[in-house]
Structure formats: C-alpha cells, structure tokens
Coordinates of C-alpha atoms and ligand atoms in Angstrom, one line a residue:
Chain A
M1 CA -0.1 -0.3 0.5
P2 CA 1.0 3.1 -1.5
P3 CA 2.2 5.9 1.8
I4 CA 0.3 8.4 3.6
A5 CA 2.1 11.2 2.2
Q6 CA 1.0 9.8 -1.7
Y7 CA -2.5 10.3 -0.9
V8 CA -2.2 13.3 0.1
F9 CA -0.4 14.6 -2.7
N10 CA -2.8 13.2 -4.9
G11 CA -5.4 15.5 -3.0
V12 CA -3.2 17.8 -3.0
V13 CA -3.2 18.0 -7.9
T14 CA -7.3 17.3 -6.8
G15 CA -6.8 19.8 -5.1
G16 CA -5.3 22.6 -7.8
I17 CA -7.9 20.6 -10.2
L18 CA -10.6 22.0 -8.1
A19 CA -10.4 24.9 -7.2
L20 CA -10.6 26.3 -10.7
P21 CA -14.0 25.2 -11.1
A22 CA -14.2 26.3 -7.6
V23 CA -13.0 29.6 -8.1
A24 CA -15.3 30.3 -10.9
F25 CA -18.8 28.7 -9.0
S26 CA -17.2 30.8 -6.0
L27 CA -17.2 34.2 -7.7
L28 CA -20.6 33.7 -9.9
W29 CA -22.2 33.1 -7.1
R30 CA -21.7 36.0 -5.6
L31 CA -22.1 38.4 -8.4
L32 CA -24.8 36.6 -9.5
R33 CA -26.0 35.0 -6.3
F34 CA -27.2 31.7 -7.2
P35 CA -25.3 28.2 -7.4
N36 CA -24.9 27.8 -11.0
F37 CA -24.0 23.5 -10.5
A38 CA -23.5 23.6 -14.6
V39 CA -20.0 24.9 -14.3
S40 CA -19.1 21.9 -13.4
T41 CA -20.0 20.3 -16.5
Y42 CA -18.8 23.4 -18.1
L43 CA -15.4 20.9 -17.8
T44 CA -16.1 18.0 -19.5
V45 CA -16.8 20.5 -21.6
G46 CA -13.4 21.5 -21.8
A47 CA -13.0 17.6 -22.1
Y48 CA -14.6 16.9 -25.0
V49 CA -13.5 20.4 -27.0
A50 CA -9.6 18.7 -26.3
L51 CA -10.2 15.7 -26.7
V52 CA -11.8 16.8 -30.4
L53 CA -9.2 19.5 -30.8
N54 CA -5.6 16.9 -29.8
H55 CA -7.6 13.6 -31.6
G56 CA -9.3 15.6 -35.1
V57 CA -7.2 17.6 -35.6
R58 CA -3.7 16.5 -33.6
A59 CA -3.6 19.4 -32.0
S60 CA -0.4 19.1 -28.9
I61 CA -2.8 19.4 -25.6
E62 CA -1.1 22.3 -24.7
L63 CA -2.6 24.2 -27.6
A64 CA -5.9 21.3 -26.7
W65 CA -6.3 22.7 -23.7
L66 CA -5.8 27.0 -25.2
G67 CA -9.5 25.7 -27.4
A68 CA -10.7 24.5 -24.7
L69 CA -10.4 27.1 -22.2
V70 CA -11.5 30.1 -25.1
V71 CA -14.7 27.2 -26.0
T72 CA -16.3 26.0 -22.8
G73 CA -15.7 30.3 -22.5
A74 CA -17.8 30.8 -25.1
L75 CA -20.5 28.1 -24.0
A76 CA -20.9 29.3 -20.2
L77 CA -21.7 33.1 -21.9
L78 CA -23.9 32.1 -24.6
V79 CA -25.8 29.1 -21.9
D80 CA -26.1 32.9 -19.7
R81 CA -27.3 34.6 -22.8
I82 CA -30.1 31.7 -23.4
A83 CA -31.0 30.6 -20.1
F84 CA -29.9 33.0 -17.1
R85 CA -29.4 36.8 -18.3
P86 CA -33.6 36.4 -19.3
M87 CA -34.3 35.0 -15.8
R88 CA -31.9 38.0 -13.8
D89 CA -34.3 39.5 -11.3
R90 CA -36.5 35.4 -10.2
R91 CA -35.4 34.4 -7.3
P92 CA -32.0 32.7 -6.4
F93 CA -34.1 28.9 -5.9
S94 CA -35.2 29.3 -9.7
L95 CA -32.2 30.7 -10.9
A96 CA -30.4 27.1 -9.0
I97 CA -33.0 25.1 -10.6
A98 CA -32.2 26.0 -14.4
S99 CA -29.0 25.7 -13.8
I100 CA -29.5 22.1 -12.9
G101 CA -31.4 21.7 -16.5
V102 CA -28.2 23.7 -18.3
A103 CA -26.0 20.5 -16.8
F104 CA -28.5 17.9 -17.8
V105 CA -28.5 18.7 -21.4
L106 CA -25.3 20.3 -21.8
E107 CA -24.2 16.2 -20.5
N108 CA -26.7 15.0 -22.5
V109 CA -25.4 16.5 -26.3
V110 CA -22.2 15.4 -24.8
R111 CA -22.9 11.5 -24.6
F112 CA -25.4 11.7 -27.6
V113 CA -22.1 12.7 -29.8
W114 CA -19.5 11.0 -28.2
G115 CA -21.4 7.9 -25.7
N116 CA -20.4 7.1 -22.9
D117 CA -16.8 5.6 -23.2
F118 CA -13.9 6.3 -21.0
R119 CA -11.5 8.5 -23.3
S120 CA -8.0 9.8 -22.8
Y121 CA -5.8 12.1 -25.5
D122 CA -2.7 11.0 -27.6
V123 CA -0.6 12.4 -25.1
P124 CA 3.3 11.7 -25.1
V125 CA 4.2 9.1 -22.5
T126 CA 6.4 10.1 -19.3
R127 CA 8.2 8.4 -16.6
G128 CA 6.6 9.3 -13.4
M129 CA 9.8 11.1 -11.0
S130 CA 10.4 9.1 -7.9
V131 CA 10.7 11.5 -4.8
A132 CA 11.4 10.3 -1.2
G133 CA 9.0 7.0 -2.5
L134 CA 6.1 9.0 -3.8
R135 CA 5.4 9.1 -7.5
I136 CA 5.6 11.9 -8.9
G137 CA 4.2 13.0 -12.8
R138 CA 5.6 15.8 -14.8
D139 CA 1.8 16.2 -15.8
Q140 CA 0.5 17.2 -12.3
L141 CA 2.7 19.1 -11.7
L142 CA 2.8 21.0 -14.4
I143 CA -1.3 21.0 -13.1
L144 CA -0.9 22.6 -9.8
G145 CA 1.9 25.1 -11.2
V146 CA -0.3 26.6 -14.0
A147 CA -3.8 26.4 -11.5
V148 CA -1.6 27.9 -9.0
V149 CA -0.7 30.5 -11.4
L150 CA -4.3 30.7 -13.1
M151 CA -5.6 31.4 -8.9
A152 CA -2.8 33.7 -8.3
L153 CA -4.0 36.1 -11.8
A154 CA -7.5 35.7 -11.5
Q155 CA -7.3 37.5 -7.8
A156 CA -4.4 40.0 -9.4
F157 CA -7.1 40.8 -11.2
L158 CA -9.9 41.7 -9.2
L159 CA -7.7 42.9 -6.9
R160 CA -5.6 45.2 -8.5
T161 CA -7.5 46.4 -12.4
R162 CA -10.0 48.3 -12.6
L163 CA -12.3 46.0 -14.6
G164 CA -11.6 43.1 -11.1
I165 CA -13.3 46.4 -8.6
A166 CA -16.2 46.9 -10.6
M167 CA -17.2 43.1 -10.4
R168 CA -16.5 43.7 -6.7
A169 CA -18.9 46.3 -6.5
T170 CA -21.2 44.9 -9.0
A171 CA -20.9 41.5 -6.9
D172 CA -21.5 43.7 -3.6
N173 CA -24.6 46.5 -5.5
P174 CA -25.2 45.7 -8.7
R175 CA -28.0 48.9 -8.6
L176 CA -25.1 51.3 -6.5
A177 CA -23.2 50.0 -9.6
A178 CA -25.2 50.8 -12.3
V179 CA -26.4 54.5 -10.9
K180 CA -22.3 55.6 -11.0
G181 CA -21.8 54.3 -14.7
V182 CA -20.7 50.7 -14.0
P183 CA -21.6 49.0 -17.3
T184 CA -22.9 45.2 -15.2
E185 CA -23.4 43.5 -17.4
R186 CA -20.4 43.0 -19.7
V187 CA -19.1 43.3 -15.8
I188 CA -21.1 39.9 -15.5
A189 CA -20.5 38.5 -19.2
L190 CA -16.8 38.7 -18.2
A191 CA -16.4 36.7 -15.7
T192 CA -19.3 33.5 -16.9
L193 CA -16.9 33.9 -19.6
G194 CA -13.8 33.9 -17.8
G195 CA -16.0 31.5 -14.8
G196 CA -17.0 30.0 -18.2
G197 CA -12.9 29.1 -19.6
L198 CA -10.8 28.2 -15.8
A199 CA -13.9 25.9 -15.8
G200 CA -13.2 24.3 -19.1
G201 CA -9.4 24.5 -18.5
A202 CA -10.4 22.1 -15.7
G203 CA -12.1 19.6 -17.7
V204 CA -8.2 19.0 -19.7
F205 CA -6.9 18.9 -16.2
L206 CA -8.9 15.8 -14.9
G207 CA -9.1 13.9 -18.3
L208 CA -4.5 13.7 -18.6
D209 CA -5.2 13.6 -14.3
A210 CA -7.7 10.9 -14.8
S211 CA -9.7 9.7 -18.1
I212 CA -12.8 11.7 -19.8
D213 CA -16.6 10.5 -20.1
P214 CA -19.7 12.5 -19.7
L215 CA -20.2 11.8 -16.6
M216 CA -17.1 13.3 -15.2
G217 CA -17.6 17.0 -14.3
G218 CA -20.9 16.5 -13.3
G219 CA -19.8 14.2 -11.1
L220 CA -17.7 17.0 -9.4
I221 CA -20.1 19.4 -8.8
I222 CA -20.7 18.8 -4.4
S223 CA -17.0 18.8 -4.5
V224 CA -17.0 22.0 -6.0
F225 CA -19.8 23.4 -3.8
A226 CA -17.8 21.2 -0.8
A227 CA -15.3 23.9 -1.8
A228 CA -16.5 27.2 -2.4
I229 CA -19.0 27.4 0.7
L230 CA -15.3 25.7 2.8
G231 CA -13.1 28.7 0.6
G232 CA -16.7 31.5 2.0
I233 CA -18.9 32.3 -0.9
G234 CA -17.1 35.1 -2.8
S235 CA -13.2 34.7 -2.3
A236 CA -10.9 33.5 -4.6
P237 CA -8.0 32.3 -2.3
G238 CA -10.8 31.0 -0.4
A239 CA -11.9 28.8 -2.5
L240 CA -8.2 27.8 -3.9
A241 CA -7.4 27.0 -0.1
G242 CA -11.6 25.2 0.0
A243 CA -10.4 22.8 -3.3
L244 CA -6.8 22.0 -1.6
I245 CA -8.8 21.1 1.4
V246 CA -12.2 19.9 0.2
G247 CA -8.7 17.3 -2.9
I248 CA -7.3 15.6 0.2
M249 CA -9.4 14.8 2.3
E250 CA -11.1 13.3 0.1
E251 CA -8.2 11.3 -1.9
V252 CA -7.0 10.7 2.7
G253 CA -11.1 9.3 3.2
M254 CA -10.0 6.9 0.2
L255 CA -8.2 5.1 3.2
V256 CA -11.0 4.6 5.5
V257 CA -14.1 3.9 3.1
P258 CA -14.3 2.3 -0.2
P259 CA -14.0 4.9 -3.8
T260 CA -18.5 4.8 -3.5
Y261 CA -18.9 7.2 -0.5
K262 CA -15.9 9.2 -2.6
T263 CA -19.2 12.3 -2.5
A264 CA -20.3 11.2 1.0
I265 CA -17.0 13.1 1.6
G266 CA -17.7 16.2 0.1
F267 CA -21.7 16.5 1.2
T268 CA -19.8 15.9 5.0
I269 CA -17.5 18.9 4.6
I270 CA -20.6 21.2 3.3
L271 CA -22.4 20.1 6.1
A272 CA -20.1 20.7 9.2
V273 CA -19.5 24.1 7.0
L274 CA -22.8 24.7 7.9
L275 CA -23.2 23.6 11.0
V276 CA -19.9 25.1 12.2
R277 CA -18.9 28.2 10.6
P278 CA -21.2 29.1 7.3
T279 CA -19.1 32.6 6.1
G280 CA -16.5 29.2 5.6
L281 CA -13.2 30.3 5.9
A282 CA -12.3 34.1 4.7
G283 CA -14.8 34.8 7.3
A284 CA -17.9 37.0 7.9
R285 CA -18.2 38.3 4.0
S286 CA -22.0 37.9 2.1
Chain B
M1 CA -32.9 80.2 -19.4
T2 CA -32.7 77.0 -19.3
A3 CA -32.6 75.2 -15.7
L4 CA -30.4 72.9 -14.8
L5 CA -33.5 70.0 -14.3
E6 CA -36.7 69.9 -15.6
V7 CA -39.3 68.1 -14.2
H8 CA -43.3 67.5 -16.3
E9 CA -46.5 65.9 -15.9
L10 CA -43.8 62.7 -14.5
S11 CA -46.0 59.2 -13.9
A12 CA -43.7 55.8 -12.5
G13 CA -43.6 53.8 -10.4
Y14 CA -43.2 50.3 -9.5
G15 CA -44.9 46.8 -11.5
D16 CA -49.0 48.1 -12.5
S17 CA -49.0 51.0 -9.1
D18 CA -47.9 54.3 -9.4
I19 CA -46.9 55.6 -7.4
L20 CA -45.9 60.1 -8.5
H21 CA -48.9 61.0 -10.7
G22 CA -48.3 64.4 -13.5
L23 CA -45.2 65.4 -10.8
S24 CA -43.7 68.3 -12.5
L25 CA -40.8 70.1 -10.2
R26 CA -37.6 72.5 -11.7
V27 CA -34.4 72.8 -10.4
D28 CA -31.9 75.7 -11.7
D29 CA -27.3 75.8 -12.3
G30 CA -26.8 76.6 -8.3
E31 CA -30.1 76.4 -6.9
L32 CA -30.4 73.8 -3.5
V33 CA -33.7 72.9 -3.5
A34 CA -35.0 70.8 -1.6
V35 CA -38.6 67.7 -1.0
I36 CA -40.3 67.3 1.6
G37 CA -43.3 65.0 3.5
P38 CA -44.6 62.8 5.1
N39 CA -43.5 58.7 4.8
G40 CA -44.3 57.1 1.4
A41 CA -45.4 61.1 -0.5
G42 CA -43.1 59.0 -3.7
K43 CA -39.7 61.4 -2.7
S44 CA -37.8 58.8 -2.7
T45 CA -39.1 56.9 -6.4
L46 CA -39.1 61.0 -7.7
L47 CA -34.9 60.1 -7.0
K48 CA -35.1 56.5 -8.3
T49 CA -36.7 57.8 -11.4
L50 CA -34.4 60.8 -12.6
A51 CA -31.7 58.9 -11.4
G52 CA -32.8 55.7 -14.3
L53 CA -33.8 53.4 -11.1
V54 CA -36.8 53.3 -12.1
R55 CA -38.4 53.3 -15.9
P56 CA -41.0 57.1 -16.5
R57 CA -44.4 55.7 -17.1
S58 CA -45.4 60.1 -18.7
G59 CA -43.6 63.2 -18.4
R60 CA -40.3 64.5 -19.2
I61 CA -36.9 64.9 -17.3
A62 CA -34.5 67.3 -19.3
L63 CA -31.0 68.2 -18.6
R64 CA -29.6 71.3 -19.7
G65 CA -31.7 71.0 -22.4
A66 CA -31.3 67.9 -22.9
D67 CA -34.0 64.7 -22.8
I68 CA -33.2 62.1 -19.8
T69 CA -36.8 60.5 -20.6
G70 CA -36.3 56.7 -20.0
A71 CA -32.7 56.8 -20.4
G72 CA -29.8 54.7 -19.0
T73 CA -28.3 54.9 -15.4
R74 CA -25.4 55.5 -17.3
R75 CA -25.9 57.9 -19.7
I76 CA -27.6 59.6 -17.1
V77 CA -24.3 59.6 -14.3
A78 CA -22.9 60.8 -17.3
S79 CA -24.3 63.5 -18.6
G80 CA -23.6 65.2 -14.6
L81 CA -26.7 63.9 -12.9
C82 CA -25.4 62.0 -9.4
Y83 CA -27.2 60.2 -7.3
V84 CA -26.7 59.3 -3.4
P85 CA -29.4 57.1 -2.1
Q86 CA -30.8 56.7 0.8
E87 CA -29.3 52.7 2.5
A88 CA -26.9 51.0 1.1
N89 CA -25.3 54.1 -1.0
V90 CA -21.9 53.0 -0.9
F91 CA -20.1 48.5 -0.8
P92 CA -19.8 47.3 1.7
S93 CA -16.8 45.2 1.0
L94 CA -15.3 47.6 -0.8
S95 CA -12.3 50.0 0.6
V96 CA -12.9 53.2 0.7
W97 CA -10.3 54.9 -1.6
E98 CA -11.7 51.8 -4.7
N99 CA -15.1 52.8 -4.1
L100 CA -14.2 56.5 -4.6
T101 CA -12.5 54.8 -8.2
I102 CA -15.8 53.5 -8.2
G103 CA -17.6 57.2 -8.5
A104 CA -14.7 57.8 -11.0
W105 CA -16.4 55.2 -13.5
T106 CA -17.3 57.5 -16.4
A107 CA -15.3 60.3 -15.3
P108 CA -11.6 57.9 -15.0
G109 CA -8.7 60.8 -16.4
A110 CA -7.7 63.1 -13.6
S111 CA -9.3 60.3 -10.9
N112 CA -7.0 60.4 -8.5
E113 CA -6.7 64.5 -7.6
R114 CA -10.9 65.2 -7.6
A115 CA -9.6 62.4 -5.3
R116 CA -7.8 64.4 -3.5
A117 CA -10.3 67.2 -4.0
V118 CA -12.9 65.5 -2.5
V119 CA -11.4 64.1 0.7
D120 CA -9.6 67.6 1.7
L121 CA -13.9 67.8 1.3
F122 CA -13.9 64.9 4.5
P123 CA -10.0 64.4 5.7
V124 CA -10.9 61.4 7.7
L125 CA -11.6 59.6 4.5
A126 CA -8.2 60.3 3.6
E127 CA -7.3 58.5 7.7
R128 CA -10.0 55.6 6.9
R129 CA -9.3 55.1 2.9
R130 CA -7.4 51.1 3.3
A131 CA -11.1 50.5 5.5
R132 CA -13.9 48.3 3.7
A133 CA -16.4 51.0 3.4
G134 CA -18.6 48.1 5.7
T135 CA -16.4 49.1 8.7
L136 CA -17.4 52.7 8.6
S137 CA -20.0 54.6 11.6
G138 CA -22.7 55.7 10.2
G139 CA -21.3 59.1 10.0
E140 CA -18.3 58.3 7.7
R141 CA -20.6 55.5 5.6
Q142 CA -22.5 59.0 4.2
M143 CA -19.5 61.1 4.1
L144 CA -17.6 58.6 1.5
A145 CA -21.2 58.1 -0.7
M146 CA -21.4 62.3 -0.6
A147 CA -17.8 62.2 -1.6
M148 CA -18.1 59.1 -4.3
A149 CA -20.8 61.5 -5.8
L150 CA -18.7 64.4 -6.9
M151 CA -15.5 62.4 -7.9
V152 CA -17.1 62.4 -11.3
E153 CA -18.2 66.5 -11.1
P154 CA -21.5 66.2 -11.8
R155 CA -23.9 69.6 -12.1
L156 CA -26.6 68.4 -10.7
L157 CA -26.7 66.1 -7.1
L158 CA -29.6 64.1 -5.7
L159 CA -29.7 64.2 -1.7
D160 CA -31.6 60.3 -0.8
E161 CA -32.3 61.7 3.4
P162 CA -28.2 62.2 3.7
S163 CA -29.8 62.8 7.4
A164 CA -31.4 60.6 8.3
G165 CA -30.8 57.9 11.1
L166 CA -27.3 60.4 12.6
A167 CA -27.0 62.0 15.2
P168 CA -27.6 66.1 15.8
A169 CA -23.1 66.1 15.7
L170 CA -23.2 65.0 12.5
Q171 CA -26.0 65.5 11.0
R172 CA -24.6 68.9 11.2
L173 CA -20.9 67.9 9.3
V174 CA -23.1 67.1 7.1
F175 CA -25.5 70.0 6.4
D176 CA -22.7 72.1 6.7
R177 CA -20.9 70.0 3.4
V178 CA -24.6 70.5 2.2
R179 CA -24.0 74.2 2.0
E180 CA -20.5 74.8 0.8
I181 CA -20.6 72.0 -2.0
N182 CA -23.8 73.6 -3.2
A183 CA -21.7 76.6 -2.3
R184 CA -19.0 76.0 -5.5
G185 CA -21.9 76.0 -7.9
L186 CA -23.5 72.6 -7.6
G187 CA -27.1 72.5 -7.9
I188 CA -28.8 69.6 -5.7
L189 CA -31.9 68.1 -5.1
L190 CA -32.6 67.4 -1.2
V191 CA -34.6 64.4 -0.1
E192 CA -35.0 65.4 3.6
Q193 CA -36.7 63.9 7.1
N194 CA -35.4 67.0 8.3
A195 CA -37.6 69.0 7.2
R196 CA -37.4 72.2 9.5
E197 CA -33.4 71.9 9.1
S198 CA -34.0 71.6 5.0
L199 CA -36.1 74.0 4.9
A200 CA -33.3 76.4 6.7
L201 CA -30.9 75.1 4.1
C202 CA -33.0 75.2 0.9
Q203 CA -33.6 78.6 -1.5
R204 CA -36.9 77.5 -2.3
A205 CA -39.0 73.5 -1.8
Y206 CA -40.9 71.0 -3.2
V207 CA -44.0 69.1 -0.2
L208 CA -44.2 66.3 -1.7
A209 CA -47.8 64.1 -0.3
M210 CA -49.3 61.3 -2.4
G211 CA -47.1 61.1 -5.2
R212 CA -47.9 65.0 -5.5
V213 CA -46.1 68.3 -5.2
R214 CA -49.1 69.3 -2.5
A215 CA -47.0 73.7 -2.4
E216 CA -44.1 74.9 -3.7
G217 CA -42.7 78.4 -2.0
A218 CA -38.3 79.7 -0.9
G219 CA -37.1 78.3 1.9
G220 CA -38.2 80.2 4.2
A221 CA -41.8 80.4 2.8
L222 CA -43.2 77.0 3.8
R223 CA -41.8 77.3 6.2
D224 CA -43.9 79.8 8.2
D225 CA -47.1 78.7 6.3
P226 CA -49.2 77.8 9.1
E227 CA -50.6 75.3 6.9
I228 CA -47.5 73.7 6.1
R229 CA -46.8 74.1 10.3
R230 CA -49.2 72.0 11.0
L231 CA -49.8 69.8 8.0
Y232 CA -45.8 68.3 7.7
L233 CA -43.6 70.4 10.5
G234 CA -45.7 69.3 13.6
G235 CA -47.3 71.7 14.6
Ligands
ATP301 N1 -39.3 48.8 -5.0 C1 -40.6 49.4 -4.2 N2 -41.5 48.2 -4.7 C2 -42.9 48.2 -5.1 N3 -43.2 49.1 -4.2 C3 -42.9 50.4 -3.8 C4 -41.1 50.1 -3.2 N4 -40.5 51.5 -2.5 C5 -40.9 52.0 -3.0 N5 -42.3 50.8 -3.3 C6 -44.1 51.9 -2.4 O1 -43.9 53.3 -3.3 C7 -44.0 54.2 -1.7 C8 -43.8 55.4 -2.0 O2 -42.1 54.7 -1.4 P1 -40.7 56.3 -1.5 O3 -40.5 55.0 -0.6 O4 -40.9 56.0 -2.2 O5 -41.7 57.1 -0.1 P2 -40.5 58.3 0.8 O6 -41.8 59.8 0.3 O7 -39.7 58.0 0.4 O8 -41.1 57.5 2.3 P3 -39.6 57.7 3.3 O9 -40.1 59.4 3.8 O10 -39.9 56.4 4.3 O11 -38.7 57.4 3.0 C9 -44.1 53.9 -0.4 O12 -45.8 53.9 -0.6 C10 -44.8 52.5 -0.8 O13 -44.2 51.2 -0.3
MG302 MG1 -37.6 57.5 1.3

C-alpha cells in the first residue's frame, strides 16, 4: 500500500484542479446570487473540446487546452444569454434549478455525440519521478503549477484592476454599481467568460490526470460546492484553500471509506461548514 | 434660461401601481432645492426615477435642456446627474479608496486629483482610505457616499436623506457639507426627513404628498406657512 503522503500529494493535485471551477462557482454565485450547478459540467465540455482538437486535428495538448478554455468560456456566455439573463430578477432557487437543467442538457449532448466510453488524450508518455518514495507525474506538477498561476492571476485581476474592482462592486450591489455608470451586464459577461474558461481548462487537466467521460464534471459538483462554501462564497483565495482541503480529504478518505462513498466526504464537509462556520474560511463577507 | 433640471408631469411607479402622479418641478443652476413630505410620499421614488433606476411611465425629464426621459443609468450619470441613495449607498466589501474609484467610473481621467480634492472636503476619508466601507460608522459612510458622487464633478446632486440615522452633531456636519458643495455652484435636490433643517438650508422647496406636489415656494415662506407647519412640521 502506498504511504499516506502519496494520498496527500494526489489530493493536492486534485485540489489544484478543483480550485478552478470552485473559484468560478464562488465568484459567479456572489455576482449573480445563485449557485450555478452547470459550472462543473463545463469541465466535461472543456475536456471534450480538447479531445476533438487533440484527436481530430492532431493539436498538441497545450493548444487543445487553450482551445478548451476559449470555447468553454464562449459556451458559458451563450448559456448565460439564453438561460440565465432572461431570469436575472428571479429568485435564486429558480435560477439554481435552471442551472441543473442546463447541466443535464449539456451532459446528454456530450453523451449523445461521443457515447459513454472512457477516453484519453494522445500525449507523449512521460516517465514519472520518484521523490522520497512518492510517485510524482510531470503532468501533475505542470497541472498544479498552471492552476496556481491561474488562481494568482484571477486574484490580481480582482484586487488590482479597475475592472476587477468593478466586478466586486457589482457583486456587492448591482444597482448602486449601475447608478455609478458601471456596465454591470458587461461585467457579468466577463465573469461568465472567465469562469467558463477556468472550468473548461480544469476539465482538460482532469482528463489528463484521470480519464474523460460524460459524467466526469457533473460528478464533481458536490466537491466544487464544498470547496466554494468552505472557502467562503466570493473569495478566490478561499476557494483555492477550500479546494485543496476537499481534494486532500477526499483522497485520504479513500483509506477509510470505499471509493463509492467519495461523494459522501464532500457532503460531510458541506454539512460541517454550514453548521460550524456558514461564512466559510474567508470570514464574514456575504 | 434653461433649467438645470426640468421635470414635467412625471408619472412612475413599481409594477402596475403608480407612485408619482404627474409631478412637475425644476432646479436651476447652482440652486439648492429641498423636497419634503410624509413617509411614503414618493420622495425616494422621485430620485430613483431621475437616476434611471425606475422607468418613467409618462412625462418628461430634461437635464440642461437635453431630454433624458427613460435614459439608462450610465447615460444619466455621464451627463452630470449624480444620485446618492438613502440606503446601501456604498460598496461594503470595497475599501474607501476603491469606492471612490468606482465613483469616478464615468470620468476616470485625473481621478487621483479629484479624489484629493474630495478628501479635502471629508478629511476623515483620508485616514480611513484602506478601511472596508462596511466597517465605517454611519457618519463616515454618509460622507463616503457623497464623496463618491463628487468624483465625477456632477452638475446636479440628488441626495436622499443624507442625515437619516445620524447623531445631531453629525447631522450638522452633513448639512454644512451640503451647503459648502452648493456654494461651489453645484445644483442639489435634497430629500429630507428633517424638514426644518432642510427648509432653512434650501433656496426653494417642494412639499410632496401621495406622489403629487402639494406646495412649493421659498424655504422660509414654506416654513412660516401655518398650513404646512400643521401638516408637515408637527405644529
Ligand atoms: N421597490 C418597491 N416596490 C414596490 N413598491 C415600492 C418600492 N419602493 C417603494 N415602494 C412604495 O412606494 C411608495 C413610495 O415610497 P418612497 O420610498 O418613494 O417614499 P418616501 O417618500 O421616500 O418615504 P420615506 O420618507 O419613508 O423614505 C410607498 O408606498 C412604498 O411602499
Ligand atoms: Mg425615502
């Protein structure tokens, strides 16, 4: 049996991947005031977009990753225009249900076109490294590095740029932002594009780290949800921390509970946060 | 002379019900005009409609002769009309400085100089520039809300109950600042609970009730009118 450190390392990689949709989910929740359950399905979309590019036109995986980022972002924007924008003033509950509908449709389109088989990318085989008894894949390190850089960029955007400040202002109070002249619908479009892109990119990572199938993203919704509320809704660094904790707990949890109960770990985290500290790690915003 | 703001027969409301019924008023350049009236008279609705948050159902709104009836919030603020809401008038999770940045959204050039000028008027904001607006006291929050509006050098300021909920000393400070801003040549439309104070401050005033103008005139004249005193100033 591999040492516990191996599970922790795998959990960190899973957490790094999870952090991208968790940030998207968390920021969109704060901006639009409803949990968008379609976000985790955008991982599936991104993974299959990259698959088409990688298998279909023999694009390198790096290029396919970029393509997935762009196409998934654009799809998220299209979904927002068609499904969510006309419902902007509805209650969060209605919007959340609509997002489940969107996830269902997207998942079944993927299933219809590509079937239920597990697939994988054509990538050059790399030898893993062995460090202090741990198996560490080069892909894993790369994935982790890119995920951390993307998170840092997202955070810098939110804190340091004029548009980032406007995004936080719109999340705080959209009517006041509009009164000050902020183009709130354009801010929402940008967040949707960025969030969709992050989730799509994460889908490719997940496909590289594990495999590609129509349920790969949707199956993560509990983990994404848990990471976001653990971190505190609307906090990018919080979502990163939350994702790492959820990733590690889910992997290490495999030592004690059978893999079929992996989802239960996410559920338990959600319940614990709601009971103990509903505002999450990042504190009393909301 | 064209008025700074001219409102003609304005009707507006929420959903199916009208709150404002054919209301007319004007503000001239550099004038401080007060709007008083009982709770639910439609004072806040009037300001929201002027700011573009509530769509007018009929009537006409003109700013320096230009028709802005039914215009969006962006166009309205860009044409020099700035609105300070009664509640939730700052962004709580943003720092004081970031709030001012958003205040200057439609006029980002030279926003640093303007921020310095605005902070001269409200020195407390300089001390607290890095604090989250949500942590400010009621008085500081009101100062920040007014400062944000001044960041675009508007021609007309709409203030909705800037003194509400403040201790008397702070109320006096707020009214002093309103007077000072007006002395610099800005037109102000001031909605106030504190009718005595605002009638003393303004050049002209309108008394609103049930979405209609019930009386108008010079502040002093309204204050001395026995009917107005009895109905709106508590004897
Ligand atoms: N968002 C809204 N939706 C529906 N009705 C509203 C809304 N806001 C205000 N009203 C109603 O419109 C009427 C006028 O409200 P408004 O806030 O304009 O009064 P006001 O003169 O500002 O009163 P106050 O002195 O209490 O601030 C009230 O009857 C109120 O219930
Ligand atoms: Mg009011």
